[in-house]
Coordinates of C-alpha atoms in Angstrom, one line a residue:
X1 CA 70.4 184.1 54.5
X2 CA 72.0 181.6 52.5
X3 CA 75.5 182.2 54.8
X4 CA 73.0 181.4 58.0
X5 CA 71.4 178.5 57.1
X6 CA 74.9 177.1 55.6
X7 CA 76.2 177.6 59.0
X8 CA 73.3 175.8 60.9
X9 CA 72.6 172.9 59.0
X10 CA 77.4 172.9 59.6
X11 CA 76.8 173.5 63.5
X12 CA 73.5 170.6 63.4
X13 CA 75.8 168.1 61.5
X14 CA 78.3 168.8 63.8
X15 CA 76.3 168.2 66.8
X16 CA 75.2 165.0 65.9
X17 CA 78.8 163.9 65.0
X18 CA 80.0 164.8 68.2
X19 CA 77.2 162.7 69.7
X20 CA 78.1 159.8 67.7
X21 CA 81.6 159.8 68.4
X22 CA 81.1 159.0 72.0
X23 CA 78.5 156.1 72.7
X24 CA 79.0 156.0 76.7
X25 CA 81.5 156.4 79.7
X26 CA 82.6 153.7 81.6
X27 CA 83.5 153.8 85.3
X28 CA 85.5 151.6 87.6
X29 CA 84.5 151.4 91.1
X30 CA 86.8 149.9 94.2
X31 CA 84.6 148.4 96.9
X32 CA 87.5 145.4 97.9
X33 CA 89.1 146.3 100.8
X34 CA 92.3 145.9 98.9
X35 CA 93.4 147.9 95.8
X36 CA 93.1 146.5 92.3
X37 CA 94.6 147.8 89.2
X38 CA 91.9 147.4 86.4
X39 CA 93.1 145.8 83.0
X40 CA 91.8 147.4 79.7
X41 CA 92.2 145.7 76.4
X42 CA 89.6 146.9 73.2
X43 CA 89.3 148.6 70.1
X44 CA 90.1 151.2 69.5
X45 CA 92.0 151.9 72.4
X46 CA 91.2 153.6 75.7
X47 CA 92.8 156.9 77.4
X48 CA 94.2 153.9 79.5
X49 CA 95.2 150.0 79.2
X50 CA 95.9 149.6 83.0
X51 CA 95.7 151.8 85.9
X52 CA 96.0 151.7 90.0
X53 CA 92.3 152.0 91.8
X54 CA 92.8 152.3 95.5
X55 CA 90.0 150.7 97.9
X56 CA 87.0 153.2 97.5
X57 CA 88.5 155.3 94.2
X58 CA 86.8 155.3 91.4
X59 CA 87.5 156.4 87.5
X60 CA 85.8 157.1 84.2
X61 CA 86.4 157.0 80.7
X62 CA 84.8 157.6 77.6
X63 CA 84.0 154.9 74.6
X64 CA 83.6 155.8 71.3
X65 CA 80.6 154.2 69.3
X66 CA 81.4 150.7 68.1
X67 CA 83.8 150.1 70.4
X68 CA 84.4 146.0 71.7
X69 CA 86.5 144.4 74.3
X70 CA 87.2 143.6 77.9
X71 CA 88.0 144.4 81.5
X72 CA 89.5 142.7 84.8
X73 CA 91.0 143.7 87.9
X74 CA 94.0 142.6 88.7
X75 CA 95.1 141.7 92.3
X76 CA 98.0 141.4 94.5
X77 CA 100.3 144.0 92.7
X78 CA 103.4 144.9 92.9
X79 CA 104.9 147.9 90.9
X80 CA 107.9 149.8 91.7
X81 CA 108.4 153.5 91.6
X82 CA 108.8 153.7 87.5
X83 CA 105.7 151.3 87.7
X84 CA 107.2 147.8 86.6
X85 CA 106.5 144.7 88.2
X86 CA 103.5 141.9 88.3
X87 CA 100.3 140.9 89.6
X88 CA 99.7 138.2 91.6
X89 CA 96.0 137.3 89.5
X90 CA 94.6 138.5 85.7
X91 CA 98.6 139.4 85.2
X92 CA 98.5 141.0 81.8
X93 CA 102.3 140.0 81.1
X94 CA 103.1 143.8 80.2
X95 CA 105.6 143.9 83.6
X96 CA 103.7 147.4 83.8
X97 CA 101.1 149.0 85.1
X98 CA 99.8 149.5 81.6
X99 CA 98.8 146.4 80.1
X100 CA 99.7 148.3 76.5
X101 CA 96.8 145.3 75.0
X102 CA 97.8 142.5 76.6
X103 CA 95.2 140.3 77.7
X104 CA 94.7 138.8 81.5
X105 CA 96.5 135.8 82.8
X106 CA 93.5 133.6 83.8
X107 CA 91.7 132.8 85.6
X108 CA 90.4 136.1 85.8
X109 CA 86.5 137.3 85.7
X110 CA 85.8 139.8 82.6
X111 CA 83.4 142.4 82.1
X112 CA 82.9 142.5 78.0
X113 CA 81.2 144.9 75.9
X114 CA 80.3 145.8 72.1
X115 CA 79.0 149.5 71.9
X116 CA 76.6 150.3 69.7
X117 CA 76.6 147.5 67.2
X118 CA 73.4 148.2 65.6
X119 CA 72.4 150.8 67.8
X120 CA 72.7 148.5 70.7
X121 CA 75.2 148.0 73.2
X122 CA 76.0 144.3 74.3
X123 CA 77.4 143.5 77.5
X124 CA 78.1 140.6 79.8
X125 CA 80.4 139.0 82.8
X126 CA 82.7 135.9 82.1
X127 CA 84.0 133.4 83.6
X128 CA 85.2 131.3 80.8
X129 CA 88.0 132.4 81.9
X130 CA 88.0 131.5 85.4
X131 CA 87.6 133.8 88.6
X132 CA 89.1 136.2 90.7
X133 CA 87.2 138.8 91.8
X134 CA 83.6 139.8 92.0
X135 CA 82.5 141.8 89.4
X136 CA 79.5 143.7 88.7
X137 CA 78.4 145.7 85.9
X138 CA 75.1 148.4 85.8
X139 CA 74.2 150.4 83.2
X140 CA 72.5 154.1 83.6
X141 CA 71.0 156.4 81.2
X142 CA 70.1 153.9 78.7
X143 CA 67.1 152.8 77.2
X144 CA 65.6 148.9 76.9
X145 CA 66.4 145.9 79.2
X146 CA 69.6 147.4 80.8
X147 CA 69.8 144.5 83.2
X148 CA 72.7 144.6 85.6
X149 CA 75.0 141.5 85.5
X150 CA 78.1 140.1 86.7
X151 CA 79.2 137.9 89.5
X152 CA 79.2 138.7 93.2
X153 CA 79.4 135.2 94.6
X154 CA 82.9 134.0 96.4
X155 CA 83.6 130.9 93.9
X156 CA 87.3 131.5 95.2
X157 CA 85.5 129.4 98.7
X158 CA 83.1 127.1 97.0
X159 CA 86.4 126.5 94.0
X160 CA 86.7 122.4 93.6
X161 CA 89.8 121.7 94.6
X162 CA 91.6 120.7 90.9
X163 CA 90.9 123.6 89.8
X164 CA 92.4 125.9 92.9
X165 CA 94.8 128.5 92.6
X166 CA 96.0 131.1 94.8
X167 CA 93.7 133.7 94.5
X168 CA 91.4 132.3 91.8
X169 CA 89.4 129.6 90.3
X170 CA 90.4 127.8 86.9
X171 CA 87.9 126.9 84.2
X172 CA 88.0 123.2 84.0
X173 CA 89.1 124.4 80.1
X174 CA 92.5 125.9 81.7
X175 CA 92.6 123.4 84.3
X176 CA 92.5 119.9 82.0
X177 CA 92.6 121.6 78.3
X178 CA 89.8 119.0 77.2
X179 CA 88.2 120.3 74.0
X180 CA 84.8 119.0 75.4
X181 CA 86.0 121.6 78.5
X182 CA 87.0 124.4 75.8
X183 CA 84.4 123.8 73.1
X184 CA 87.5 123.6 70.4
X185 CA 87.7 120.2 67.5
X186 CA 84.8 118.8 67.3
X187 CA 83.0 120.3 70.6
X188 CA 83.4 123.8 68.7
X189 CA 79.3 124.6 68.3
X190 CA 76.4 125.3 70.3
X191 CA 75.3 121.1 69.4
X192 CA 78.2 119.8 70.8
X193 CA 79.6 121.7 73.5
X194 CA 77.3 121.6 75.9
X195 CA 77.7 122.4 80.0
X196 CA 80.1 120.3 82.1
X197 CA 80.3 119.6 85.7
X198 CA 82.7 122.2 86.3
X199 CA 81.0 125.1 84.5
X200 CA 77.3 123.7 86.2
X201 CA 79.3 124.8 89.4
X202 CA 80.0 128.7 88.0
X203 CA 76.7 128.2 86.5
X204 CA 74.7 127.9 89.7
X205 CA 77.1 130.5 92.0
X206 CA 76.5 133.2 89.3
X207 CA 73.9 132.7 87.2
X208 CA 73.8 135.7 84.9
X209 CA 77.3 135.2 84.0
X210 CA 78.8 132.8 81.1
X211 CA 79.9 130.1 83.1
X212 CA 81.5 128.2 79.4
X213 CA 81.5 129.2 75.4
X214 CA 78.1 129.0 74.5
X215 CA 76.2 129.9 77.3
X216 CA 74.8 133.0 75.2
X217 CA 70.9 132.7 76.3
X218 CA 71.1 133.2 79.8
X219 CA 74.8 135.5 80.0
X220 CA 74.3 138.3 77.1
X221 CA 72.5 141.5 78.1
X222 CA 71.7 144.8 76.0
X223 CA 71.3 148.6 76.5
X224 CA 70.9 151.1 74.1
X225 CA 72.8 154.0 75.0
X226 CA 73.9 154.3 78.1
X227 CA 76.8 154.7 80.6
X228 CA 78.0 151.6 82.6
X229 CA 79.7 151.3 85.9
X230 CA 81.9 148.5 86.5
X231 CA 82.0 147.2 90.1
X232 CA 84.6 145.5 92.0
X233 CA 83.4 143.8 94.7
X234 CA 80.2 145.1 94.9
X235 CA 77.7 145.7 97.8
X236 CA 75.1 147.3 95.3
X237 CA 71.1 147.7 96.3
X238 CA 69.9 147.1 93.0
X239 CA 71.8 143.3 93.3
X240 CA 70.9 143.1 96.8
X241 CA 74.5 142.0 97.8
X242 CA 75.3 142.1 101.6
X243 CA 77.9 143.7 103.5
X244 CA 81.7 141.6 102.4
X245 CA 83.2 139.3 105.1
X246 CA 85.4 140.6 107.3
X247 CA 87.5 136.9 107.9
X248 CA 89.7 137.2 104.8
X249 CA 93.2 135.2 104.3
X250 CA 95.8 137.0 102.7
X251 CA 97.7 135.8 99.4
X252 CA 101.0 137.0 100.6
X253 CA 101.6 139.3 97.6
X254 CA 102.4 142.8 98.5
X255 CA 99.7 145.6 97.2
X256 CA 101.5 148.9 97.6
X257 CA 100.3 150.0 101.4
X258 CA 97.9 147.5 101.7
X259 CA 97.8 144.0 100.8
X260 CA 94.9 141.9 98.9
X261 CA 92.8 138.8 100.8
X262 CA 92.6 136.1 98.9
X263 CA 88.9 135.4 99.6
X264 CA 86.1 137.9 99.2
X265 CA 83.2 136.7 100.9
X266 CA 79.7 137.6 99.5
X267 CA 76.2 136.7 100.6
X268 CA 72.5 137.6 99.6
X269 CA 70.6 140.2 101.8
X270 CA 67.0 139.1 100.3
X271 CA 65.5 135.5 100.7
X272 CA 63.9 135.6 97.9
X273 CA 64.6 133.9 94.6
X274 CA 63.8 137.1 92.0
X275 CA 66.5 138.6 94.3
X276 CA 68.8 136.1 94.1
X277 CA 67.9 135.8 90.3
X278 CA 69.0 139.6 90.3
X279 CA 72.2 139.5 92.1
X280 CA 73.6 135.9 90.7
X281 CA 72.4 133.7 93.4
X282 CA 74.4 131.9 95.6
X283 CA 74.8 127.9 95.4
X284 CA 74.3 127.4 98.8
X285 CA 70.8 129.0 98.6
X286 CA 67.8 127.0 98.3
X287 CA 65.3 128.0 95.2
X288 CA 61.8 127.0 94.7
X289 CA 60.9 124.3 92.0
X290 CA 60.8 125.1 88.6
X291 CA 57.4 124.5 88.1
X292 CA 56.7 127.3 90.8
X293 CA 58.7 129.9 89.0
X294 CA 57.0 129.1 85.8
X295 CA 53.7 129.9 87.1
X296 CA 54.7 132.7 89.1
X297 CA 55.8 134.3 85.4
X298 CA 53.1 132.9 83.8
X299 CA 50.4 134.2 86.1
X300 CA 52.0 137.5 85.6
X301 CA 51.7 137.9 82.2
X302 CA 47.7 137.0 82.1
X303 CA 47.7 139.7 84.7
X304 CA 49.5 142.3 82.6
X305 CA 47.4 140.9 79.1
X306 CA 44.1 141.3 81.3
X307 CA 45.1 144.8 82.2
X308 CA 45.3 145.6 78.3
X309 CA 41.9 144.3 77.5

């Protein structure tokens, strides 16, 4: 008897190992119409650092618990048969398709994660580093908030012109290397470095997305649990993104057998501003007042407190 429980309480133990060993699967998904090779950098590392995802493909992989970094897509490629060459945006300097933990080139938009960290994952969409591509991440499976984030607003059309690259928008931190624009000397805390012109312009294109260092309130989201697609280009329902433009430049940089537009053009489907809240907003859009908002909210929660009473 003793043999049988031994072996239970070995096979229980191991279950629950096995089940903290992976905290959730991440997977890329290709709606450009143009390929784009995801960049991987985190600890500890990936099946992959780098990898080619053809317009429509998709791939997963799984994530240990407590694992942290970061992820891009990188555009305008061009690899040769043993798989060396560049990128034309969020290069990761590797001369491979493997960015072997290398970080991107910005600008570049990044999807970040911490898995796990006391029992919650943290996630968000940057664009501290500049832009390249719309990105969009949505977690499944999970339990809490689980809010889907990211950035599916063109800021490559709306991009001032200083800080215009081919491809991309610069932070106004890359762009001028002001530490009141990178939040480094003495703009280095939350008192002091506070939001400038240039990030007020990421700010209001993609709301939900860190538009400079310490814009934690409104950029941070967290999941407990779950599995997380990441989403280039994304036409998603639950964002209520509409269908991409179809009038798209090219940069000129080879992609394999297709080559990349420079501009991605995205718009909102839904008129209203808890959609456009939802899917990042776009600048162009007009919002109601504050004050309307407010008591939209507020007169929702005395409805919800009445309902308890």
């Amino acid at each position: 008897m003793a043999d049988y429980t031994t072996l239970f309480t070995l096979n229980l133990a191991l279950l629950f190992i096995s089940k903290g060993v992976t905290a959730g699967t991440f997977t890329f998904v290709n709606k450009c119409d143009y390929t784009v090779w995801p960049g991987l950098l985190g600890s500890p590392k990936l099946d992959s650092t780098g990898f080619e995802l053809q317009k429509g493909g998709s791939r997963s992989f799984q994530a240990p618990t407590g694992w942290s970094g970061r992820f891009w897509g990188r555009t305008g490629c061009n690899f040769d048969s043993s798989g060396h060459g560049s990128c034309a945006t969020a290069d990761c300097g590797s001369n491979q398709v493997e960015c072997n933990g290398a970080g991107a080139a910005p600008p570049a938009t990044l999807a970040e994660f911490t898995l796990g960290s006391g029992s919650q994952d943290f996630y968000d969409v940057s664009l501290v580093d500049g832009y390249n591509i719309p990105i969009v991440v949505e977690g499944s499976g999970g339990s809490g908030a689980c809010a889907p984030t990211g950035c599916v607003t063109d800021l490559n059309r709306s991009c001032p012109n200083e800080l215009r690259v081919q491809g991309g928008c610069r932070s106004a931190c890359e762009a001028f290397g002001n530490p009141e624009y990178c939040c480094s000397g003495s703009f280095n805390s939350p008192a002091t470095c506070k939001p400038s012109m240039y990030s007020s312009i990421f700010k209001n294109a993609c709301p939900k997305s860190y538009s400079y260092a310490y814009d934690d309130a409104t950029s941070t989201f967290t999941c407990t649990a779950a599995d997380y697609t990441i989403t280039f280009c994304p036409s998603s329902p639950s964002l209520k993104s509409a269908s991409n433009s179809n009038s798209s430049p090219n940069t000129g940089a080879e992609t394999g057998s297709d080559s990349e537009p420079a501009v991605q053009a995205d718009s909102l489907a839904d008129s209203s501003w808890l959609a456009e809240l939802a899917v990042n907003g776009d600048s162009t859009r007009s919002h109601p007042s504050f004050a309307m908002q407010y008591a939209l909210v507020l007169g929702f929660s005395l409805f919800l407190v009445f309902l308890q009473l």
